Amino acid sequence: MTFAATILTLYPEMFPGPLGTSLAGRALGEGRWSCSPVQIRDFATDKHKSVDDTPAGGGAGMVLRADVVASAIDSVADGRPVLAMTPRGKPLTQERVRELAQGPGVTILCGRFEGFDERLFEAREIEEVSIGDYILSGGEMGALVLLDACIRLLPGVMGAASSGDDESFETGLLEYPHYTRPQIWEGRMIPQVLRSGDHAKIAAWRKRRAEIDTRSRRPDLWERHEGVRVQSPSGAQRHEDET
């Protein structure tokens, strides 16, 4: 089954963009997913092809019109979830990405200007999604992030089925640190345990480092993982066998 991605945007030329290269690009060529950008402006009804207007009540900027955007959504409605990329949305998580990747695909709505007329979300079933607490020029970059996260989970894209099992957020923890040749670089040596050949000790070390790094770098993740209040990053201790 092909994972179908439809992107509603004022800048369809941005797609597939970077998703046309590397693993995602190869998967696109193999038909594992499809990319269909749709120009929102095509659904404007006036001679100027207007998609936005001034905010009710006054204020800076422009607001995307509900009638125009709704027409664009309705034109591609087929049961796939509709996601709007907006800083007011729920933070995107790896759990949600896995759910989306297991489905038939997504329709992604990319905002611009000051955002959408709120009535759009009252009238249509749309999931508002944010990729972080910062401001971008539009939703297109967020859409690329969301799609990349989904595409890499599609069957056959990453090769071995277990390729991503240990990566950050898959287990609720940050991923353990990696090393490779040369064994010594600028006086820094690969940890001895990783050179021991003892797979049980290596697995234990990796698990321990994932826990320690998560606790020190992302105490919010550690709290969710453990279900308990943890030390601040400055209070986290490191252990002798980490180096």
PDB file of C-alpha atoms in Angstrom:
ATOM      1  CA  MET A   1       0.000   0.000   0.000  1.00  0.00           C
ATOM      2  CA  THR A   2       1.324   3.416  -0.967  1.00  0.00           C
ATOM      3  CA  PHE A   3       1.458   6.083   1.744  1.00  0.00           C
ATOM      4  CA  ALA A   4      -0.296   9.024   0.068  1.00  0.00           C
ATOM      5  CA  ALA A   5       0.762  12.538   1.064  1.00  0.00           C
ATOM      6  CA  THR A   6      -1.302  15.490  -0.151  1.00  0.00           C
ATOM      7  CA  ILE A   7       0.011  18.919   0.795  1.00  0.00           C
ATOM      8  CA  LEU A   8      -2.248  21.978   0.621  1.00  0.00           C
ATOM      9  CA  THR A   9       0.052  24.971   0.234  1.00  0.00           C
ATOM     10  CA  LEU A  10       0.595  28.340  -1.404  1.00  0.00           C
ATOM     11  CA  TYR A  11       4.037  27.087  -2.473  1.00  0.00           C
ATOM     12  CA  PRO A  12       3.609  23.677  -4.127  1.00  0.00           C
ATOM     13  CA  GLU A  13       7.069  24.014  -5.719  1.00  0.00           C
ATOM     14  CA  MET A  14       8.554  23.301  -2.275  1.00  0.00           C
ATOM     15  CA  PHE A  15       7.533  19.634  -2.583  1.00  0.00           C
ATOM     16  CA  PRO A  16       8.945  17.043  -2.575  1.00  0.00           C
ATOM     17  CA  GLY A  17      11.999  19.271  -2.036  1.00  0.00           C
ATOM     18  CA  PRO A  18      14.559  17.468   0.148  1.00  0.00           C
ATOM     19  CA  LEU A  19      12.204  14.484   0.332  1.00  0.00           C
ATOM     20  CA  GLY A  20      13.105  13.802  -3.281  1.00  0.00           C
ATOM     21  CA  THR A  21      16.599  12.717  -2.231  1.00  0.00           C
ATOM     22  CA  SER A  22      18.211  10.065  -0.008  1.00  0.00           C
ATOM     23  CA  LEU A  23      15.977   7.377   1.551  1.00  0.00           C
ATOM     24  CA  ALA A  24      12.753   9.328   1.070  1.00  0.00           C
ATOM     25  CA  GLY A  25      13.575  10.055  -2.567  1.00  0.00           C
ATOM     26  CA  ARG A  26      14.351   6.429  -3.281  1.00  0.00           C
ATOM     27  CA  ALA A  27      11.114   5.377  -1.578  1.00  0.00           C
ATOM     28  CA  LEU A  28       9.229   7.936  -3.673  1.00  0.00           C
ATOM     29  CA  GLY A  29      10.732   6.490  -6.835  1.00  0.00           C
ATOM     30  CA  GLU A  30       9.829   2.974  -5.729  1.00  0.00           C
ATOM     31  CA  GLY A  31       6.221   3.988  -5.146  1.00  0.00           C
ATOM     32  CA  ARG A  32       6.286   3.420  -1.386  1.00  0.00           C
ATOM     33  CA  TRP A  33       4.798   6.883  -0.922  1.00  0.00           C
ATOM     34  CA  SER A  34       3.334   9.555  -3.181  1.00  0.00           C
ATOM     35  CA  CYS A  35       3.580  13.335  -3.024  1.00  0.00           C
ATOM     36  CA  SER A  36       0.725  15.501  -4.316  1.00  0.00           C
ATOM     37  CA  PRO A  37       1.068  19.239  -3.625  1.00  0.00           C
ATOM     38  CA  VAL A  38      -2.123  21.251  -4.179  1.00  0.00           C
ATOM     39  CA  GLN A  39      -2.198  25.013  -4.738  1.00  0.00           C
ATOM     40  CA  ILE A  40      -4.657  26.590  -2.272  1.00  0.00           C
ATOM     41  CA  ARG A  41      -4.930  29.682  -4.462  1.00  0.00           C
ATOM     42  CA  ASP A  42      -6.674  27.595  -7.121  1.00  0.00           C
ATOM     43  CA  PHE A  43      -9.758  27.579  -4.876  1.00  0.00           C
ATOM     44  CA  ALA A  44     -10.075  31.356  -4.573  1.00  0.00           C
ATOM     45  CA  THR A  45     -13.237  32.705  -6.175  1.00  0.00           C
ATOM     46  CA  ASP A  46     -12.413  36.324  -6.971  1.00  0.00           C
ATOM     47  CA  LYS A  47     -10.496  37.607  -9.973  1.00  0.00           C
ATOM     48  CA  HIS A  48      -7.452  38.412  -7.826  1.00  0.00           C
ATOM     49  CA  LYS A  49      -7.245  34.838  -6.489  1.00  0.00           C
ATOM     50  CA  SER A  50      -7.311  36.143  -2.908  1.00  0.00           C
ATOM     51  CA  VAL A  51      -6.699  33.582  -0.169  1.00  0.00           C
ATOM     52  CA  ASP A  52      -6.394  35.939   2.816  1.00  0.00           C
ATOM     53  CA  ASP A  53      -7.921  39.059   4.317  1.00  0.00           C
ATOM     54  CA  THR A  54      -7.366  41.480   7.188  1.00  0.00           C
ATOM     55  CA  PRO A  55      -7.982  40.176  10.720  1.00  0.00           C
ATOM     56  CA  ALA A  56     -11.371  40.873  12.267  1.00  0.00           C
ATOM     57  CA  GLY A  57     -10.964  43.311  15.137  1.00  0.00           C
ATOM     58  CA  GLY A  58      -7.847  44.806  13.600  1.00  0.00           C
ATOM     59  CA  GLY A  59      -4.209  43.977  13.996  1.00  0.00           C
ATOM     60  CA  ALA A  60      -1.141  43.268  11.928  1.00  0.00           C
ATOM     61  CA  GLY A  61      -0.833  40.775   9.106  1.00  0.00           C
ATOM     62  CA  MET A  62      -3.373  38.787   7.139  1.00  0.00           C
ATOM     63  CA  VAL A  63      -5.479  35.701   7.901  1.00  0.00           C
ATOM     64  CA  LEU A  64      -6.148  32.754   5.582  1.00  0.00           C
ATOM     65  CA  ARG A  65      -9.824  32.640   4.637  1.00  0.00           C
ATOM     66  CA  ALA A  66     -11.889  29.712   5.901  1.00  0.00           C
ATOM     67  CA  ASP A  67     -13.996  29.449   2.749  1.00  0.00           C
ATOM     68  CA  VAL A  68     -11.029  29.156   0.397  1.00  0.00           C
ATOM     69  CA  VAL A  69      -9.065  26.718   2.558  1.00  0.00           C
ATOM     70  CA  ALA A  70     -12.141  24.589   3.249  1.00  0.00           C
ATOM     71  CA  SER A  71     -12.761  24.251  -0.487  1.00  0.00           C
ATOM     72  CA  ALA A  72      -9.188  23.041  -0.932  1.00  0.00           C
ATOM     73  CA  ILE A  73      -9.612  20.487   1.858  1.00  0.00           C
ATOM     74  CA  ASP A  74     -12.938  19.272   0.504  1.00  0.00           C
ATOM     75  CA  SER A  75     -11.423  18.712  -2.940  1.00  0.00           C
ATOM     76  CA  VAL A  76      -9.058  16.048  -1.621  1.00  0.00           C
ATOM     77  CA  ALA A  77     -11.110  14.607   1.255  1.00  0.00           C
ATOM     78  CA  ASP A  78     -10.916  10.807   1.190  1.00  0.00           C
ATOM     79  CA  GLY A  79     -10.796   9.667   4.812  1.00  0.00           C
ATOM     80  CA  ARG A  80      -7.116  10.316   5.411  1.00  0.00           C
ATOM     81  CA  PRO A  81      -6.357  12.444   8.501  1.00  0.00           C
ATOM     82  CA  VAL A  82      -6.058  16.165   7.811  1.00  0.00           C
ATOM     83  CA  LEU A  83      -3.261  17.850   9.746  1.00  0.00           C
ATOM     84  CA  ALA A  84      -2.679  21.601   9.934  1.00  0.00           C
ATOM     85  CA  MET A  85       0.853  22.739  10.717  1.00  0.00           C
ATOM     86  CA  THR A  86       0.502  25.530  13.255  1.00  0.00           C
ATOM     87  CA  PRO A  87       2.364  26.682  16.412  1.00  0.00           C
ATOM     88  CA  ARG A  88      -0.981  26.464  18.242  1.00  0.00           C
ATOM     89  CA  GLY A  89      -1.144  22.725  17.608  1.00  0.00           C
ATOM     90  CA  LYS A  90      -0.349  19.727  19.758  1.00  0.00           C
ATOM     91  CA  PRO A  91       3.371  18.862  19.770  1.00  0.00           C
ATOM     92  CA  LEU A  92       4.240  16.114  17.297  1.00  0.00           C
ATOM     93  CA  THR A  93       5.507  12.940  18.972  1.00  0.00           C
ATOM     94  CA  GLN A  94       7.137   9.751  17.737  1.00  0.00           C
ATOM     95  CA  GLU A  95       4.059   7.860  18.901  1.00  0.00           C
ATOM     96  CA  ARG A  96       1.814   9.946  16.643  1.00  0.00           C
ATOM     97  CA  VAL A  97       4.268   9.580  13.764  1.00  0.00           C
ATOM     98  CA  ARG A  98       4.112   5.783  14.099  1.00  0.00           C
ATOM     99  CA  GLU A  99       0.310   5.902  14.033  1.00  0.00           C
ATOM    100  CA  LEU A 100       0.282   8.031  10.892  1.00  0.00           C
ATOM    101  CA  ALA A 101       2.911   5.887   9.145  1.00  0.00           C
ATOM    102  CA  GLN A 102       0.746   2.808   9.659  1.00  0.00           C
ATOM    103  CA  GLY A 103      -2.201   4.439   7.902  1.00  0.00           C
ATOM    104  CA  PRO A 104      -3.030   5.217   4.275  1.00  0.00           C
ATOM    105  CA  GLY A 105      -1.363   8.619   4.370  1.00  0.00           C
ATOM    106  CA  VAL A 106      -2.076  12.221   5.327  1.00  0.00           C
ATOM    107  CA  THR A 107      -3.381  15.504   4.002  1.00  0.00           C
ATOM    108  CA  ILE A 108      -1.265  18.341   5.367  1.00  0.00           C
ATOM    109  CA  LEU A 109      -2.447  21.940   5.475  1.00  0.00           C
ATOM    110  CA  CYS A 110       0.341  24.531   5.461  1.00  0.00           C
ATOM    111  CA  GLY A 111      -0.419  27.881   7.037  1.00  0.00           C
ATOM    112  CA  ARG A 112       0.998  31.274   6.140  1.00  0.00           C
ATOM    113  CA  PHE A 113       0.624  34.870   7.320  1.00  0.00           C
ATOM    114  CA  GLU A 114      -1.061  35.121  10.753  1.00  0.00           C
ATOM    115  CA  GLY A 115      -2.670  31.706  10.433  1.00  0.00           C
ATOM    116  CA  PHE A 116      -6.147  30.382   9.692  1.00  0.00           C
ATOM    117  CA  ASP A 117      -9.630  31.719  10.344  1.00  0.00           C
ATOM    118  CA  GLU A 118     -10.574  29.769  13.482  1.00  0.00           C
ATOM    119  CA  ARG A 119     -13.938  28.791  12.019  1.00  0.00           C
ATOM    120  CA  LEU A 120     -12.096  26.395   9.729  1.00  0.00           C
ATOM    121  CA  PHE A 121     -11.297  24.149  12.691  1.00  0.00           C
ATOM    122  CA  GLU A 122     -14.869  24.345  13.924  1.00  0.00           C
ATOM    123  CA  ALA A 123     -16.284  23.317  10.543  1.00  0.00           C
ATOM    124  CA  ARG A 124     -13.825  20.599   9.483  1.00  0.00           C
ATOM    125  CA  GLU A 125     -12.128  17.703  11.274  1.00  0.00           C
ATOM    126  CA  ILE A 126      -8.548  18.936  11.360  1.00  0.00           C
ATOM    127  CA  GLU A 127      -5.739  17.946  13.712  1.00  0.00           C
ATOM    128  CA  GLU A 128      -3.547  20.920  14.601  1.00  0.00           C
ATOM    129  CA  VAL A 129       0.125  19.927  14.888  1.00  0.00           C
ATOM    130  CA  SER A 130       3.254  21.778  15.994  1.00  0.00           C
ATOM    131  CA  ILE A 131       6.858  20.646  15.483  1.00  0.00           C
ATOM    132  CA  GLY A 132       8.275  22.920  18.178  1.00  0.00           C
ATOM    133  CA  ASP A 133       8.057  26.113  20.174  1.00  0.00           C
ATOM    134  CA  TYR A 134       9.442  28.472  17.561  1.00  0.00           C
ATOM    135  CA  ILE A 135       8.090  30.438  14.608  1.00  0.00           C
ATOM    136  CA  LEU A 136       8.620  29.565  10.946  1.00  0.00           C
ATOM    137  CA  SER A 137       7.590  31.530   7.850  1.00  0.00           C
ATOM    138  CA  GLY A 138       4.958  28.929   7.021  1.00  0.00           C
ATOM    139  CA  GLY A 139       3.837  25.370   7.535  1.00  0.00           C
ATOM    140  CA  GLU A 140       5.777  23.905   4.617  1.00  0.00           C
ATOM    141  CA  MET A 141       8.942  23.204   6.600  1.00  0.00           C
ATOM    142  CA  GLY A 142       6.872  21.566   9.309  1.00  0.00           C
ATOM    143  CA  ALA A 143       5.151  19.431   6.690  1.00  0.00           C
ATOM    144  CA  LEU A 144       8.529  18.264   5.377  1.00  0.00           C
ATOM    145  CA  VAL A 145       9.586  17.322   8.905  1.00  0.00           C
ATOM    146  CA  LEU A 146       6.378  15.397   9.556  1.00  0.00           C
ATOM    147  CA  LEU A 147       6.573  13.553   6.236  1.00  0.00           C
ATOM    148  CA  ASP A 148      10.235  12.637   6.682  1.00  0.00           C
ATOM    149  CA  ALA A 149       9.455  11.193  10.112  1.00  0.00           C
ATOM    150  CA  CYS A 150       6.645   9.087   8.639  1.00  0.00           C
ATOM    151  CA  ILE A 151       8.383   7.967   5.449  1.00  0.00           C
ATOM    152  CA  ARG A 152      11.384   6.484   7.216  1.00  0.00           C
ATOM    153  CA  LEU A 153       9.022   4.156   9.094  1.00  0.00           C
ATOM    154  CA  LEU A 154       7.358   2.773   5.979  1.00  0.00           C
ATOM    155  CA  PRO A 155       8.123  -0.903   5.244  1.00  0.00           C
ATOM    156  CA  GLY A 156      11.317  -1.306   3.242  1.00  0.00           C
ATOM    157  CA  VAL A 157      12.492   2.298   3.475  1.00  0.00           C
ATOM    158  CA  MET A 158      15.203   1.829   6.114  1.00  0.00           C
ATOM    159  CA  GLY A 159      16.193  -1.709   5.170  1.00  0.00           C
ATOM    160  CA  ALA A 160      16.373  -3.910   8.267  1.00  0.00           C
ATOM    161  CA  ALA A 161      13.158  -3.858  10.280  1.00  0.00           C
ATOM    162  CA  SER A 162      15.093  -3.088  13.493  1.00  0.00           C
ATOM    163  CA  SER A 163      17.146  -0.212  12.028  1.00  0.00           C
ATOM    164  CA  GLY A 164      15.344   2.476  14.020  1.00  0.00           C
ATOM    165  CA  ASP A 165      14.482   0.588  17.182  1.00  0.00           C
ATOM    166  CA  ASP A 166      17.171   2.216  19.381  1.00  0.00           C
ATOM    167  CA  GLU A 167      16.907   5.742  18.059  1.00  0.00           C
ATOM    168  CA  SER A 168      15.944   8.725  20.180  1.00  0.00           C
ATOM    169  CA  PHE A 169      12.284   8.791  21.310  1.00  0.00           C
ATOM    170  CA  GLU A 170      11.494   5.251  20.077  1.00  0.00           C
ATOM    171  CA  THR A 171      11.901   3.886  23.610  1.00  0.00           C
ATOM    172  CA  GLY A 172      11.013   7.106  25.418  1.00  0.00           C
ATOM    173  CA  LEU A 173      14.726   7.883  25.876  1.00  0.00           C
ATOM    174  CA  LEU A 174      17.400   9.717  23.926  1.00  0.00           C
ATOM    175  CA  GLU A 175      19.637   7.423  21.922  1.00  0.00           C
ATOM    176  CA  TYR A 176      22.984   6.316  23.355  1.00  0.00           C
ATOM    177  CA  PRO A 177      26.155   7.917  21.877  1.00  0.00           C
ATOM    178  CA  HIS A 178      27.898   6.374  18.864  1.00  0.00           C
ATOM    179  CA  TYR A 179      31.573   5.904  17.958  1.00  0.00           C
ATOM    180  CA  THR A 180      33.529   4.591  14.978  1.00  0.00           C
ATOM    181  CA  ARG A 181      37.118   4.423  13.636  1.00  0.00           C
ATOM    182  CA  PRO A 182      39.718   5.693  14.233  1.00  0.00           C
ATOM    183  CA  GLN A 183      39.987   4.133  17.689  1.00  0.00           C
ATOM    184  CA  ILE A 184      41.920   7.157  18.964  1.00  0.00           C
ATOM    185  CA  TRP A 185      41.175  10.647  17.620  1.00  0.00           C
ATOM    186  CA  GLU A 186      42.825  13.802  19.005  1.00  0.00           C
ATOM    187  CA  GLY A 187      43.727  11.827  22.107  1.00  0.00           C
ATOM    188  CA  ARG A 188      40.161  10.660  22.669  1.00  0.00           C
ATOM    189  CA  MET A 189      39.588   6.910  22.745  1.00  0.00           C
ATOM    190  CA  ILE A 190      36.463   4.892  22.001  1.00  0.00           C
ATOM    191  CA  PRO A 191      35.064   3.607  25.349  1.00  0.00           C
ATOM    192  CA  GLN A 192      36.714   0.318  26.296  1.00  0.00           C
ATOM    193  CA  VAL A 193      33.422  -1.524  26.720  1.00  0.00           C
ATOM    194  CA  LEU A 194      32.600  -0.947  23.029  1.00  0.00           C
ATOM    195  CA  ARG A 195      35.918  -2.597  22.121  1.00  0.00           C
ATOM    196  CA  SER A 196      35.402  -5.574  24.421  1.00  0.00           C
ATOM    197  CA  GLY A 197      33.333  -7.753  22.093  1.00  0.00           C
ATOM    198  CA  ASP A 198      31.055  -8.580  25.049  1.00  0.00           C
ATOM    199  CA  HIS A 199      27.588  -7.950  23.568  1.00  0.00           C
ATOM    200  CA  ALA A 200      25.784  -8.192  26.919  1.00  0.00           C
ATOM    201  CA  LYS A 201      28.061  -5.558  28.470  1.00  0.00           C
ATOM    202  CA  ILE A 202      27.733  -3.350  25.394  1.00  0.00           C
ATOM    203  CA  ALA A 203      23.927  -3.544  25.530  1.00  0.00           C
ATOM    204  CA  ALA A 204      23.949  -2.711  29.241  1.00  0.00           C
ATOM    205  CA  TRP A 205      26.314   0.225  28.677  1.00  0.00           C
ATOM    206  CA  ARG A 206      24.153   1.607  25.888  1.00  0.00           C
ATOM    207  CA  LYS A 207      21.011   1.335  27.969  1.00  0.00           C
ATOM    208  CA  ARG A 208      22.697   3.032  30.897  1.00  0.00           C
ATOM    209  CA  ARG A 209      24.061   5.869  28.763  1.00  0.00           C
ATOM    210  CA  ALA A 210      20.650   6.410  27.173  1.00  0.00           C
ATOM    211  CA  GLU A 211      19.154   6.765  30.642  1.00  0.00           C
ATOM    212  CA  ILE A 212      21.916   9.051  31.935  1.00  0.00           C
ATOM    213  CA  ASP A 213      21.874  11.313  28.880  1.00  0.00           C
ATOM    214  CA  THR A 214      18.087  11.546  28.898  1.00  0.00           C
ATOM    215  CA  ARG A 215      18.083  12.475  32.588  1.00  0.00           C
ATOM    216  CA  SER A 216      20.734  15.167  32.132  1.00  0.00           C
ATOM    217  CA  ARG A 217      19.670  16.605  28.762  1.00  0.00           C
ATOM    218  CA  ARG A 218      15.906  16.096  28.720  1.00  0.00           C
ATOM    219  CA  PRO A 219      14.543  15.819  32.280  1.00  0.00           C
ATOM    220  CA  ASP A 220      11.035  16.197  30.844  1.00  0.00           C
ATOM    221  CA  LEU A 221      11.466  12.956  28.870  1.00  0.00           C
ATOM    222  CA  TRP A 222      13.038  11.251  31.877  1.00  0.00           C
ATOM    223  CA  GLU A 223      10.090  12.153  34.074  1.00  0.00           C
ATOM    224  CA  ARG A 224       7.662  10.738  31.548  1.00  0.00           C
ATOM    225  CA  HIS A 225       9.798   7.627  31.153  1.00  0.00           C
ATOM    226  CA  GLU A 226      10.153   6.982  34.875  1.00  0.00           C
ATOM    227  CA  GLY A 227       6.944   8.568  36.084  1.00  0.00           C
ATOM    228  CA  VAL A 228       8.809  10.302  38.887  1.00  0.00           C
ATOM    229  CA  ARG A 229      10.332  13.707  39.560  1.00  0.00           C
ATOM    230  CA  VAL A 230      14.019  13.746  38.689  1.00  0.00           C
ATOM    231  CA  GLN A 231      17.081  15.852  39.365  1.00  0.00           C
ATOM    232  CA  SER A 232      17.797  18.950  37.357  1.00  0.00           C
ATOM    233  CA  PRO A 233      20.379  18.571  34.566  1.00  0.00           C
ATOM    234  CA  SER A 234      23.079  20.055  36.808  1.00  0.00           C
ATOM    235  CA  GLY A 235      22.320  17.462  39.481  1.00  0.00           C
ATOM    236  CA  ALA A 236      22.621  14.410  37.255  1.00  0.00           C
ATOM    237  CA  GLN A 237      25.685  12.343  37.995  1.00  0.00           C
ATOM    238  CA  ARG A 238      27.869  10.526  35.492  1.00  0.00           C
ATOM    239  CA  HIS A 239      29.489   7.178  36.156  1.00  0.00           C
ATOM    240  CA  GLU A 240      33.071   5.951  35.878  1.00  0.00           C
ATOM    241  CA  ASP A 241      32.295   3.370  33.165  1.00  0.00           C
ATOM    242  CA  GLU A 242      30.940   6.027  30.765  1.00  0.00           C
ATOM    243  CA  THR A 243      34.343   6.759  29.270  1.00  0.00           C
TER     244      THR A 243
END
